[in-house]
Coordinates of C-alpha atoms in Angstrom, one line a residue:
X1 CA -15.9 -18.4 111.7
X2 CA -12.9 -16.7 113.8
X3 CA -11.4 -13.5 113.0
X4 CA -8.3 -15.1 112.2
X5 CA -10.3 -17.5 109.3
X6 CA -12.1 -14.4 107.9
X7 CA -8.9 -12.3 107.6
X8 CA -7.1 -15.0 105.3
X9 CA -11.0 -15.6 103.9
X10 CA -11.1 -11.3 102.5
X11 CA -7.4 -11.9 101.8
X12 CA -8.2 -14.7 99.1
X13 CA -10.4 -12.3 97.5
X14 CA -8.1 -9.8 97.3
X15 CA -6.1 -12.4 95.2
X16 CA -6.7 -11.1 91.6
X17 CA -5.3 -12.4 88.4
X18 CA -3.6 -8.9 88.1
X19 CA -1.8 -9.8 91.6
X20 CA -1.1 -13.4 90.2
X21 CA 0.6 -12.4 87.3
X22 CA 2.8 -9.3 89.1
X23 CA 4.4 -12.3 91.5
X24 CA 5.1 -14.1 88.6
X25 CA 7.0 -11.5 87.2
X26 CA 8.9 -10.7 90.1
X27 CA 9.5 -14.6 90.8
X28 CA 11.2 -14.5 87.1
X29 CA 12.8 -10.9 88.1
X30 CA 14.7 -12.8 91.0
X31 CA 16.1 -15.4 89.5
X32 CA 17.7 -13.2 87.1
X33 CA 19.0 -11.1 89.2
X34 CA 22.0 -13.1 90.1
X35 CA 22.7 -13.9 86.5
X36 CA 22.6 -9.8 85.7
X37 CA 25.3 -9.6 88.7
X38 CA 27.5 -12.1 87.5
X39 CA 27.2 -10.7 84.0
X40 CA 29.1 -7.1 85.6
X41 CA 32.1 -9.3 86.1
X42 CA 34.3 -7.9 88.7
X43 CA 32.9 -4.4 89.5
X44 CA 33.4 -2.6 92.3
X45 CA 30.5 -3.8 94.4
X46 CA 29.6 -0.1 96.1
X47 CA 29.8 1.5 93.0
X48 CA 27.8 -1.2 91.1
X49 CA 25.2 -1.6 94.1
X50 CA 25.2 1.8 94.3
X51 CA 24.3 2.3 90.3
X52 CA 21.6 -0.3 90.9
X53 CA 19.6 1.3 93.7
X54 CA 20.0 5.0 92.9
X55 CA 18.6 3.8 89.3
X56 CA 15.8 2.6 91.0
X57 CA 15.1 5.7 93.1
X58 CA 15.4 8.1 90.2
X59 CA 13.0 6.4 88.7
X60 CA 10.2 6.0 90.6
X61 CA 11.2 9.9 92.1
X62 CA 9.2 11.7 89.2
X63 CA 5.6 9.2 90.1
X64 CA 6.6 10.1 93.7
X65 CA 6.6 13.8 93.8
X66 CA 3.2 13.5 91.6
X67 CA 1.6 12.2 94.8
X68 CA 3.7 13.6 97.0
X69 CA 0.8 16.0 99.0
X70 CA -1.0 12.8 99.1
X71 CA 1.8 10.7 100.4
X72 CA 2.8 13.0 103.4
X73 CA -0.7 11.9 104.9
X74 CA 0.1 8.5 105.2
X75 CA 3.4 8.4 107.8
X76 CA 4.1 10.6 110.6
X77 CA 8.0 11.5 111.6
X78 CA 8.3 8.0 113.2
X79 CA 7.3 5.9 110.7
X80 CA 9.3 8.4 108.2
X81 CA 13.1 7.5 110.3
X82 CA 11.9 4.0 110.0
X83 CA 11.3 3.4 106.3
X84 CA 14.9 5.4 106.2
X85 CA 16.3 2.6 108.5
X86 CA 14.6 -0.2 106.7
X87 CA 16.2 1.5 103.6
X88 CA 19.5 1.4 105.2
X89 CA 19.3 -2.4 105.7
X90 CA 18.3 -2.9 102.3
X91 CA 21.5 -1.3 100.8
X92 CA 23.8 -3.2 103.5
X93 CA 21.6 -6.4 102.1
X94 CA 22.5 -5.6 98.4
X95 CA 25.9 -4.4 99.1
X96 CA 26.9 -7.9 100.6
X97 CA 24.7 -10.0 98.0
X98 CA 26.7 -8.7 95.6
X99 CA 30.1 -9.3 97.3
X100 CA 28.5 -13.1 98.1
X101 CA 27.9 -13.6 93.7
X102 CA 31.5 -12.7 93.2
X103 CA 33.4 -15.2 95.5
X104 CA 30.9 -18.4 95.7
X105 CA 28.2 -20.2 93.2
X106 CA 25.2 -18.5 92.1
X107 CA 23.6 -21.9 93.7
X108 CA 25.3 -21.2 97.2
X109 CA 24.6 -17.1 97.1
X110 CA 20.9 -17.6 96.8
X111 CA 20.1 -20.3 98.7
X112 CA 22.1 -18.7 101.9
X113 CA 20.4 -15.8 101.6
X114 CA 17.0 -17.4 101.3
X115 CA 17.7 -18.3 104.8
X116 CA 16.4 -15.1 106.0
X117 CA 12.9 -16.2 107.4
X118 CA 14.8 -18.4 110.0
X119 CA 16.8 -15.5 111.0
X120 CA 14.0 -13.6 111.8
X121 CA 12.7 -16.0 113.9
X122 CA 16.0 -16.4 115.8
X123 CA 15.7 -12.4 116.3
X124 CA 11.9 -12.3 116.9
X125 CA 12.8 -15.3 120.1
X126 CA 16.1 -13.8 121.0
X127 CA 15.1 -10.0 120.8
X128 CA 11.4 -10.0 121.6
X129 CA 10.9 -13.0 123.3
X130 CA 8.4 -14.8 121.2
X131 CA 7.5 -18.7 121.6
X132 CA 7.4 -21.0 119.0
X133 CA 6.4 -24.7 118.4
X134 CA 9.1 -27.4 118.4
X135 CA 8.4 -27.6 114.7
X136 CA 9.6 -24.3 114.4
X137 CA 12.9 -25.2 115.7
X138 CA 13.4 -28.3 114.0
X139 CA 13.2 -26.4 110.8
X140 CA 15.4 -24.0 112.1
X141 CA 18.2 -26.7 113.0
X142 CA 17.3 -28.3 109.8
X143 CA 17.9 -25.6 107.6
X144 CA 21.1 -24.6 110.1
X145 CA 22.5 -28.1 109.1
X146 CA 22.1 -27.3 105.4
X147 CA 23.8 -24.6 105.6
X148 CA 27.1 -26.3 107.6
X149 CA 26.8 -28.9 105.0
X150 CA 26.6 -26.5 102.0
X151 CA 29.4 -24.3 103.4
X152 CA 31.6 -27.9 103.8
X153 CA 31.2 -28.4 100.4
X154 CA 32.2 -25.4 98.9
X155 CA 35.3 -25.4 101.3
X156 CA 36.6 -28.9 100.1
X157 CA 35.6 -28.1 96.5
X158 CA 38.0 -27.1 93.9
X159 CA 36.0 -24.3 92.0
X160 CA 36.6 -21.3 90.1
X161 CA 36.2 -19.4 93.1
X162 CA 38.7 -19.3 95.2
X163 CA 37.2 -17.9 98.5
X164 CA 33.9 -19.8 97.9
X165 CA 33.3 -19.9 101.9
X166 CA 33.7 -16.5 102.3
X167 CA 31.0 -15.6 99.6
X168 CA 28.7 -17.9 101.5
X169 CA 30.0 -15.9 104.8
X170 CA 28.4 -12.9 102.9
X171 CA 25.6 -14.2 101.6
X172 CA 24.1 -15.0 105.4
X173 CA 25.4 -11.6 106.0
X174 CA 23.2 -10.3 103.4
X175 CA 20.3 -12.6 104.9
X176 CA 20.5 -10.9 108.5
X177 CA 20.7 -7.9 106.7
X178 CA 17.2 -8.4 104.9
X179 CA 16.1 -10.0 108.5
X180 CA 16.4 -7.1 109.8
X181 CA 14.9 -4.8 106.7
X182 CA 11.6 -6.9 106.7
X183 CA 11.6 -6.7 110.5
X184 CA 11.1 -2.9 110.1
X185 CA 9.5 -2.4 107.2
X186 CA 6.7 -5.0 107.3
X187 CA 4.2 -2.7 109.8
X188 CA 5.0 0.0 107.4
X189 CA 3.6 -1.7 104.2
X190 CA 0.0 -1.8 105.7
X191 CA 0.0 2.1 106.5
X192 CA 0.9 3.5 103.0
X193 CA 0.1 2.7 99.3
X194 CA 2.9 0.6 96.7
X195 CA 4.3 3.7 95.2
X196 CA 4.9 5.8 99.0
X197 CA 6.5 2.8 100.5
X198 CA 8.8 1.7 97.6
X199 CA 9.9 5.2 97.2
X200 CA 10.7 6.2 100.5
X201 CA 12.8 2.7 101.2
X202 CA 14.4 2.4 97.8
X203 CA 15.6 6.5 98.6
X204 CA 17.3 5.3 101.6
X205 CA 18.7 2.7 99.9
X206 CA 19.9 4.2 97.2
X207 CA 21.2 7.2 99.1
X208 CA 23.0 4.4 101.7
X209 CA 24.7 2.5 98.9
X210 CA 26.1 6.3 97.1
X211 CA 27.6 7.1 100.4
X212 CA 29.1 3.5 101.2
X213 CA 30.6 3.9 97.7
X214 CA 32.3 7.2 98.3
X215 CA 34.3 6.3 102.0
X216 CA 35.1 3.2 100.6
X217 CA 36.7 5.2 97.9
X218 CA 34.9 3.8 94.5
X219 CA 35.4 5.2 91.0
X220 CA 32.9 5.3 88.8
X221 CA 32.8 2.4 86.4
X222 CA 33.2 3.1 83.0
X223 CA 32.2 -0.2 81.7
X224 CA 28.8 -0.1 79.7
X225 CA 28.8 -3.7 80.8
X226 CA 28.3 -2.5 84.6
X227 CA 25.6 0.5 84.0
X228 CA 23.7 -1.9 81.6
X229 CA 23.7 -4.5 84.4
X230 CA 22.9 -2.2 87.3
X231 CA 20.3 -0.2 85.6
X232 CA 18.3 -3.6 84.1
X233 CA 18.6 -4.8 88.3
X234 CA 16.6 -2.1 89.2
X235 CA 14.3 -2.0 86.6
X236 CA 13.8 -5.8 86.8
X237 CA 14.2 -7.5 89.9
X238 CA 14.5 -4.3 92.3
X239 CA 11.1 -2.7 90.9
X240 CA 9.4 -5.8 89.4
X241 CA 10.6 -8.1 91.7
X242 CA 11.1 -6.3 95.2
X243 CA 8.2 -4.3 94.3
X244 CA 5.4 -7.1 93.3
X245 CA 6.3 -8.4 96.7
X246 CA 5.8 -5.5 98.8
X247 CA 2.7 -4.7 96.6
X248 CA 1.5 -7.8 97.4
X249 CA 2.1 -8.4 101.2
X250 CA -0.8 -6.1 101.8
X251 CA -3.1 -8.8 100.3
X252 CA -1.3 -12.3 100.5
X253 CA -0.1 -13.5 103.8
X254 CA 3.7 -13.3 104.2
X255 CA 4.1 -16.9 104.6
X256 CA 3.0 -17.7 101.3
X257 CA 5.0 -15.0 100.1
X258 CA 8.2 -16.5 101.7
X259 CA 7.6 -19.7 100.5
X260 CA 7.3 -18.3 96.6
X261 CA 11.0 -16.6 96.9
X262 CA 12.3 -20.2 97.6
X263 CA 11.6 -20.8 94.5
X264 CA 14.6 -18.6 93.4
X265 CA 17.5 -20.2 94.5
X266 CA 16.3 -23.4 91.9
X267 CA 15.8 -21.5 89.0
X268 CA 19.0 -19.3 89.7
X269 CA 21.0 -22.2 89.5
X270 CA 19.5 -23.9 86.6
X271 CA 20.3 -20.3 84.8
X272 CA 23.3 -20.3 86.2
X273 CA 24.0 -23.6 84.2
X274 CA 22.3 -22.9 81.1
X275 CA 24.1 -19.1 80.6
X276 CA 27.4 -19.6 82.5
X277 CA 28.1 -23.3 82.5
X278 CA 28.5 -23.0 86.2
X279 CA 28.1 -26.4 87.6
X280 CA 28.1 -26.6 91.4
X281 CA 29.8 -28.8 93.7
X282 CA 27.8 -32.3 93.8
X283 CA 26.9 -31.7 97.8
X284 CA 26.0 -27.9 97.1
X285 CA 22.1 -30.0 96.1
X286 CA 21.6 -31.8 99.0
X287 CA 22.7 -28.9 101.0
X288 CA 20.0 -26.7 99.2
X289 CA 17.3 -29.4 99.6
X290 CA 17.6 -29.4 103.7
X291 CA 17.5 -25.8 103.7
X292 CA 14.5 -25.1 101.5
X293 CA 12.6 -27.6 104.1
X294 CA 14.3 -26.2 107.0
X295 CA 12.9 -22.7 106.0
X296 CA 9.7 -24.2 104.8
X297 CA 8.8 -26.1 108.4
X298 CA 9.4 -23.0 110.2
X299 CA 7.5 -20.7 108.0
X300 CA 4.9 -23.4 107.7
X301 CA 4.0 -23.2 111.9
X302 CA 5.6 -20.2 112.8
X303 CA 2.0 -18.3 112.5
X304 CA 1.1 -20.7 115.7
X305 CA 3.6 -18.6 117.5
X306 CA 2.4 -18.2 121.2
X307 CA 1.9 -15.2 122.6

C-alpha cells in the first residue's frame, strides 16, 4: 500500500459519526446563512458584518483564554501574523458576501462564491507555479463559462435587483477573498487544535470587519432585526458551519470537503423560494449546473497535480 493510500486509509477512520453529524450541521448552517442576511434587509454591510464576526469572537474568547497557556504552545510568531492575515481575508470575504446578497439572487450570490476552489487553482498555477491535468482546466473553463452565462442572465433580467451584475461582481470578489483565506490558513489547521485556530482567525476577523466599519463611517444599527440576524450568523453558520469545517479538515480530505459546500448554493435557493418567494431568472439554473461541474472536475483531479 503507498503512503498516499494509507493516509486517506487512517483518515477514513478518523471519520466518526460525531464528525458526520457536525458537517451536517454546518451544511444546514450554510444554507441559512444567506436567508439570515437577506432577513437584515438593507443594513449597513460593515456594521452588520462587523456585528456578525465580533459576536462570534466574543464568544468563543472566554473557552479561549481557559486554554490559553496551552494554546501559546502550538504557533510560534510566524504562524501567529498568519492566522491574523488569514483572519483579515475572512472579514474582506464576509464584508463583500454580504454586499453580493443585497444587489443579486441568493441563487447567483452563492453559487459565485462557491467558485472559490477554481480560484485557488488559478493562484496556486499563476503564483506558485503548479501543474495540473487538462481535466483540471477544463473544469476550470467550464465553471468560467457558467459564470459568463449566469452573469448574462442576471444582466438581461428584469428583477427586483436592480444592480444584479454588480452583486455577482462581489460575490467572485468575496470568492478570491476566501481563495486567498484557505490558501493561508489550511497549513495552520494541522498545527493547532479546533478551538486555538477558530479563535485566533475569527479575532482577526472580527477585529478587521470593526475597523472597516469605523473609516467607512458606519452607525450602529439600531434595528433588533439586524443584531438578531448577525448574532444568529455567528452562532449558526460562522461557528457551526465555518467551524465543523475547519474541525473537520484535519480528518477528511479537503476535496471531499469542497465538494460538500456545493451543496449550499441548491438548498440556498430552494430556501430562498420557499421563505422569500424569490424566483430566479430561468438561465440563472443552467448557469449554476455548469459551474457546480466545472468546480467538481477540477477538484475531482486536482490532487494529481504534478510536482
Amino acid at each position: 500500500m503507498s503512503a498516499h493510500d494509507q493516509s486517506i486509509g487512517d483518515r477514513f477512520h478518523l471519520v466518526t459519526p460525531k464528525l458526520i453529524l457536525m458537517l451536517i450541521a454546518g451544511m444546514a448552517m450554510f444554507a441559512f446563512a444567506p436567508i439570515l442576511v437577506r432577513s437584515a434587509g438593507d443594513a449597513d454591510p460593515f456594521a452588520f458584518a462587523a456585528i456578525r464576526t465580533m459576536s462570534a469572537a466574543l464568544v468563543l474568547l472566554p473557552f479561549w483564554l481557559l486554554r490559553k497557556s496551552k494554546a501559546d504552545t502550538f504557533y510560534d510568531t510566524g504562524d501567529k501574523v498568519r492566522a491574523a492575515v488569514a483572519g483579515m481575508l475572512l472579514g474582506f470575504h464576509f464584508i463583500f458576501w454580504i454586499l453580493a446578497l443585497q444587489n443579486t439572487t441568493i441563487a447567483s450570490a452563492s453559487i459565485l462564491v462557491t467558485i472559490h476552489p477554481v480560484i485557488l487553482i488559478l493562484i496556486e498555477a499563476g503564483l506558485f507555479k503548479r501543474v495540473f491535468p487538462p481535466l483540471v482546466w477544463l473544469g476550470v473553463m467550464v465553471a468560467f463559462s457558467g459564470s459568463v452565462l449566469l452573469g448574462y442572465s442576471d444582466a438581461q433580467s428584469v428583477t427586483m435587483f436592480e444592480h444584479a451584475l454588480l452583486g455577482d461582481f462581489y460575490a467572485l470578489i468575496a470568492a478570491l477573498f476566501f481563495a486567498l483565506y484557505f490558501l493561508i490558513s489550511q497549513q495552520l489547521r494541522q498545527k493547532s487544535d479546533w478551538l486555538n485556530y477558530v479563535f485566533r482567525v475569527y479575532g482577526a476577523t472580527g477585529l478587521t470587519c470593526l475597523a472597516a466599519a469605523v473609516i467607512a463611517g458606519s452607525g450602529i444599527p439600531v434595528e433588533p432585526a439586524v443584531w438578531l440576524a448577525g448574532i444568529a450568523l455567528a452562532l449558526g453558520p460562522q461557528i457551526i458551519g465555518h467551524g465543523s469545517m475547519n474541525y473537520a479538515v484535519k480528518f477528511v480530505a479537503p476535496t471531499l470537503l469542497a465538494t460538500l459546500i456545493l451543496t449550499e448554493p441548491v438548498f440556498a435557493t430552494v430556501l430562498a423560494w420557499l421563505i422569500f418567494s424569490e424566483v430566479p431568472p430561468v438561465l440563472t439554473f443552467p448557469a449554476m449546473a455548469i459551474i457546480l461541474c466545472g468546480v467538481v472536475m477540477t477538484w475531482a483531479s486536482r490532487r494529481y497535480k504534478k510536482k
